Coordinates of C-alpha atoms in Angstrom, one line a residue:
X141 CA 0.0 0.0 0.0
X142 CA 2.7 2.5 0.9
X143 CA 6.1 1.3 0.1
X144 CA 9.1 3.6 -0.4
X145 CA 9.9 4.2 -4.1
X146 CA 12.3 1.7 -5.5
X147 CA 13.5 3.5 -8.6
X148 CA 16.9 5.3 -8.7
X149 CA 15.0 8.4 -9.8
X150 CA 12.8 10.2 -7.2
X151 CA 9.0 9.5 -7.4
X152 CA 7.3 11.4 -10.3
X153 CA 10.6 12.2 -12.0
X154 CA 11.3 10.5 -15.4
X155 CA 14.8 12.0 -15.9
X156 CA 17.1 14.6 -14.3
X157 CA 19.1 17.4 -16.0
X158 CA 21.2 20.0 -14.3
X159 CA 20.0 23.6 -15.0
X160 CA 22.9 25.6 -16.4
X161 CA 23.3 28.9 -18.3
X162 CA 25.3 27.3 -21.1
X163 CA 22.5 25.1 -22.3
X164 CA 19.4 26.8 -20.9
X165 CA 20.1 30.6 -21.0
X166 CA 17.0 31.1 -23.2
X167 CA 14.8 28.5 -21.5
X168 CA 11.7 29.4 -19.6
X169 CA 9.4 28.0 -17.0
X170 CA 5.6 28.0 -17.6
X171 CA 2.9 28.4 -15.1
X172 CA 0.4 25.6 -14.9
X173 CA -2.9 24.9 -13.1
X174 CA -2.6 21.1 -13.7
X175 CA -0.3 18.5 -12.2
X176 CA -0.4 15.5 -14.5
X177 CA 2.5 14.1 -12.6
X178 CA 0.1 13.5 -9.7
X179 CA -2.3 11.3 -11.7
X180 CA -2.1 7.8 -10.3
X181 CA 0.1 8.7 -7.4
X182 CA -1.6 7.6 -4.2
X183 CA 1.2 8.1 -1.6
X184 CA 3.1 11.4 -1.7
X185 CA 6.3 12.0 0.4
X186 CA 5.7 14.5 3.2
X187 CA 8.0 16.4 5.5
X188 CA 7.3 17.0 9.2
X189 CA 7.0 20.7 8.5
X190 CA 3.8 19.9 6.7
X191 CA 2.1 17.5 9.2
X192 CA -0.2 20.1 10.9
X193 CA -1.5 21.4 7.5
X194 CA -1.6 18.0 5.8
X195 CA -3.4 16.1 8.6
X196 CA -6.6 18.1 7.8
X197 CA -6.7 16.7 4.2
X198 CA -5.1 13.2 4.2
X199 CA -4.1 10.3 6.4
X200 CA -0.3 10.5 7.2
X201 CA 1.4 7.2 7.4
X202 CA 5.0 5.9 7.2
X203 CA 6.3 3.7 4.4
X204 CA 6.9 0.1 5.2
X205 CA 10.4 -1.3 5.2
X206 CA 13.7 0.1 6.5
X207 CA 13.0 3.7 5.2
X208 CA 9.8 4.8 6.9
X209 CA 9.3 8.0 4.9
X210 CA 6.2 9.9 5.9
X211 CA 3.5 9.8 3.2
X212 CA 0.3 11.6 2.5
X213 CA -2.3 9.2 1.3
X214 CA -4.3 10.7 -1.6
X215 CA -5.7 7.3 -2.3
X216 CA -5.6 3.9 -0.6
X217 CA -4.9 1.8 -3.6
X218 CA -2.0 1.8 -6.0
X219 CA -2.7 4.0 -9.0
X220 CA -5.5 5.9 -7.4
X221 CA -5.4 9.6 -6.5
X222 CA -8.9 10.7 -5.4
X223 CA -8.0 14.5 -5.4
X224 CA -7.1 15.0 -9.1
X225 CA -8.9 14.2 -12.3
X226 CA -7.4 12.4 -15.3
X227 CA -5.7 15.5 -16.6
X228 CA -4.1 16.4 -13.2
X229 CA -6.5 19.1 -12.2
X230 CA -7.0 19.3 -8.4
X231 CA -10.7 18.8 -8.0
X232 CA -11.2 20.7 -4.7
X233 CA -9.3 22.9 -2.2
X234 CA -6.8 20.7 -0.5
X235 CA -3.2 20.9 0.8
X236 CA -0.6 20.2 -1.9
X237 CA 2.6 18.7 -0.5
X238 CA 5.8 20.6 -1.1
X239 CA 7.2 17.5 -2.9
X240 CA 4.5 18.0 -5.6
X241 CA 4.9 21.8 -5.7
X242 CA 8.6 21.7 -6.4
X243 CA 8.3 19.5 -9.5
X244 CA 9.9 19.5 -12.0
X245 CA 12.8 21.0 -10.1
X246 CA 14.9 19.3 -7.4
X247 CA 18.3 19.5 -5.7
X248 CA 20.4 16.5 -6.6
X249 CA 24.0 15.4 -6.4
X250 CA 25.8 15.3 -9.7
X251 CA 28.6 13.2 -8.2
X252 CA 27.9 10.6 -5.5
X253 CA 31.2 11.2 -3.8
X254 CA 30.4 14.8 -3.2
X255 CA 27.9 16.5 -0.9
X256 CA 27.4 19.4 -3.4
X257 CA 23.9 19.6 -4.8
X258 CA 22.8 21.3 -8.0
X259 CA 19.4 22.6 -9.1
X260 CA 18.1 20.0 -11.6
X261 CA 14.8 19.5 -13.5
X262 CA 12.9 16.8 -15.2
X263 CA 13.4 17.5 -19.0
X264 CA 10.4 15.3 -19.9
X265 CA 8.1 17.9 -18.2
X266 CA 6.4 20.4 -20.5
X267 CA 6.9 23.1 -17.8
X268 CA 10.5 23.9 -18.5
X269 CA 11.9 24.3 -22.1
X270 CA 12.9 26.6 -24.9
X271 CA 9.4 28.1 -25.2
X272 CA 8.1 31.3 -26.6
X273 CA 5.9 31.7 -23.5
X274 CA 6.8 31.6 -19.8
X275 CA 9.4 33.2 -17.5
X276 CA 13.1 33.3 -18.3
X277 CA 15.3 31.5 -15.9
X278 CA 18.5 33.5 -16.5
X279 CA 19.3 37.2 -16.9
X280 CA 20.9 38.6 -20.1
X281 CA 24.3 38.2 -18.5
X282 CA 23.6 34.5 -18.0
X283 CA 23.3 34.8 -14.2
X284 CA 20.3 33.1 -12.4
X285 CA 17.4 35.5 -12.2
X286 CA 14.9 36.1 -9.4
X287 CA 12.7 33.2 -10.6
X288 CA 15.5 30.7 -10.6
X289 CA 16.8 31.9 -7.2
X290 CA 13.3 31.5 -5.8
X291 CA 13.1 28.0 -7.1
X292 CA 16.6 27.2 -5.7
X293 CA 15.5 28.6 -2.3
X294 CA 12.4 26.5 -2.3
X295 CA 14.3 23.4 -3.0
X296 CA 16.9 24.2 -0.3
X297 CA 14.1 24.7 2.2
X298 CA 12.7 21.3 1.2
X299 CA 16.1 19.6 1.8
X300 CA 16.3 21.3 5.2
X301 CA 12.8 20.0 6.0
X302 CA 13.9 16.6 4.9
X303 CA 16.7 16.6 7.5
X304 CA 14.3 17.6 10.2
X305 CA 12.0 14.8 9.1
X306 CA 14.9 12.3 9.2
X307 CA 15.6 13.4 12.8
X308 CA 12.0 12.8 13.7
X309 CA 12.0 9.3 12.2
X310 CA 15.2 8.4 14.0
X311 CA 13.6 9.5 17.3
X312 CA 10.6 7.3 16.7
X313 CA 12.8 4.4 15.8
X314 CA 15.0 5.0 18.9
X315 CA 11.9 4.5 21.1
X316 CA 10.6 1.7 18.9
X317 CA 7.3 3.5 18.3
X318 CA 6.6 2.4 14.8
X319 CA 4.5 -0.7 14.1
X320 CA 2.9 -2.3 11.1
X321 CA -0.4 -0.7 10.5
X322 CA -3.7 -2.3 9.6
X323 CA -7.1 -0.6 8.9
X324 CA -10.3 -2.6 8.2
X325 CA -13.0 -0.6 6.4
X326 CA -16.5 -2.0 5.8
X327 CA -19.0 -0.5 3.3
X328 CA -21.9 -2.3 4.8
X329 CA -22.8 -2.3 8.5
X330 CA -24.7 -5.6 8.0
X331 CA -21.5 -7.5 8.3
X332 CA -20.0 -7.8 4.8
X333 CA -16.4 -8.7 4.6
X334 CA -14.3 -5.5 5.2
X335 CA -11.5 -4.2 3.1
X336 CA -8.3 -4.6 5.0
X337 CA -5.4 -2.2 4.2
X338 CA -1.8 -3.1 5.3
X339 CA 1.7 -2.3 4.0
X340 CA 2.3 0.9 6.0
X341 CA 3.6 1.8 9.4
X342 CA 2.1 4.0 12.1
X343 CA 2.8 5.0 15.7
X344 CA 2.0 2.4 18.3
X345 CA -0.2 4.2 20.8
X346 CA 0.3 1.6 23.5
X347 CA 4.1 2.1 23.4
X348 CA 3.6 5.9 23.2
X349 CA 1.7 5.8 26.5
X350 CA 4.7 4.0 28.1
X351 CA 7.3 6.6 27.1
X352 CA 9.0 8.2 30.1
X353 CA 7.7 11.5 31.3
X354 CA 11.0 13.3 30.9
X355 CA 11.1 12.2 27.2
X356 CA 7.5 13.3 26.6
X357 CA 8.3 16.7 28.2
X358 CA 11.2 17.2 25.8
X359 CA 9.1 16.1 22.9
X360 CA 6.4 18.6 24.0
X361 CA 9.0 21.4 24.1
X362 CA 10.6 20.7 20.7
X363 CA 7.3 20.1 18.9
X364 CA 7.8 16.4 18.3
X365 CA 4.7 15.4 20.3
X366 CA 2.6 17.7 18.1
X367 CA 3.8 15.9 15.0
X368 CA 3.0 12.5 16.5
X369 CA -0.6 13.5 17.3
X370 CA -1.0 15.1 13.9
X371 CA -0.2 11.8 12.4
X372 CA -2.5 9.9 14.8
X373 CA -5.4 12.3 14.3
X374 CA -5.0 12.1 10.5
X375 CA -5.6 8.3 10.5
X376 CA -9.3 9.1 11.0
X377 CA -9.3 10.2 7.4
X378 CA -8.6 6.7 6.0
X379 CA -12.4 6.0 5.8
X380 CA -13.0 9.4 4.2
X381 CA -10.4 8.7 1.4
X382 CA -12.0 5.2 1.0
X383 CA -15.4 6.9 0.7
X384 CA -14.0 9.1 -2.1
X385 CA -12.9 6.0 -3.9
X386 CA -16.3 4.4 -3.6
X387 CA -18.0 7.5 -5.0
X388 CA -15.5 7.7 -7.8
X389 CA -15.7 4.0 -8.7
X390 CA -12.1 3.3 -7.8
X391 CA -12.6 1.2 -4.7
X392 CA -11.4 -2.4 -4.9
X393 CA -14.0 -4.9 -6.0
X394 CA -15.2 -7.4 -3.4
X395 CA -13.5 -10.8 -3.6
X396 CA -15.8 -13.5 -5.0
X397 CA -17.2 -16.0 -2.5
X398 CA -15.3 -19.3 -2.5
X399 CA -17.1 -22.2 -4.0
X400 CA -18.6 -24.6 -1.4

């Protein structure tokens, strides 16, 4: 349900190219009101800086496996995003994760043995290119303009948020607070077989209640406790997202009864 991406490329990116004045001095970035890269994406990476806002819109879970990345669930099944139409238009006011808003740009290492990161973009996107329309990315003297500097700053803030998110995850793991999650959702109160969703992690509330008082006090002071409860409260939206799938016809079909 919510596994970490396995590709060498980040989720949603088909390719990466470094932005540079030699090759892209005349290139422009277009504005768009559609996000076709969101179509079919049900689990979107999320930073802890976004938990409080995102928990009003989506369930926040953690990816299964050894890399429990926080994820905003925009659908409960692979290939289903209940908040965008087939063209990538967001169908109602909802929080859009920063991971989505930065696309097609990203900070990436050009050399694995170096910590230096460069502003790159997905060249398969129709947002950046040598177009007649759009905003230029470089000044006449080939220096990055205000638009590019703003993009770079956004991506840098995202990386900084990612480090804070990593620290949060490490704290949860240190106290063994993550457990395999399971949610059973029934569409009929008469007792039909419920749909059971697994393949994600969540905070174990029983273990949370056992955390020492001095640790909880520290978490309350540094805001970590707020993040934990934003995650836990957001889990109430699992049934809401499932209901959206039912109304949109994207809910899983009931399994046929076994022959007697």
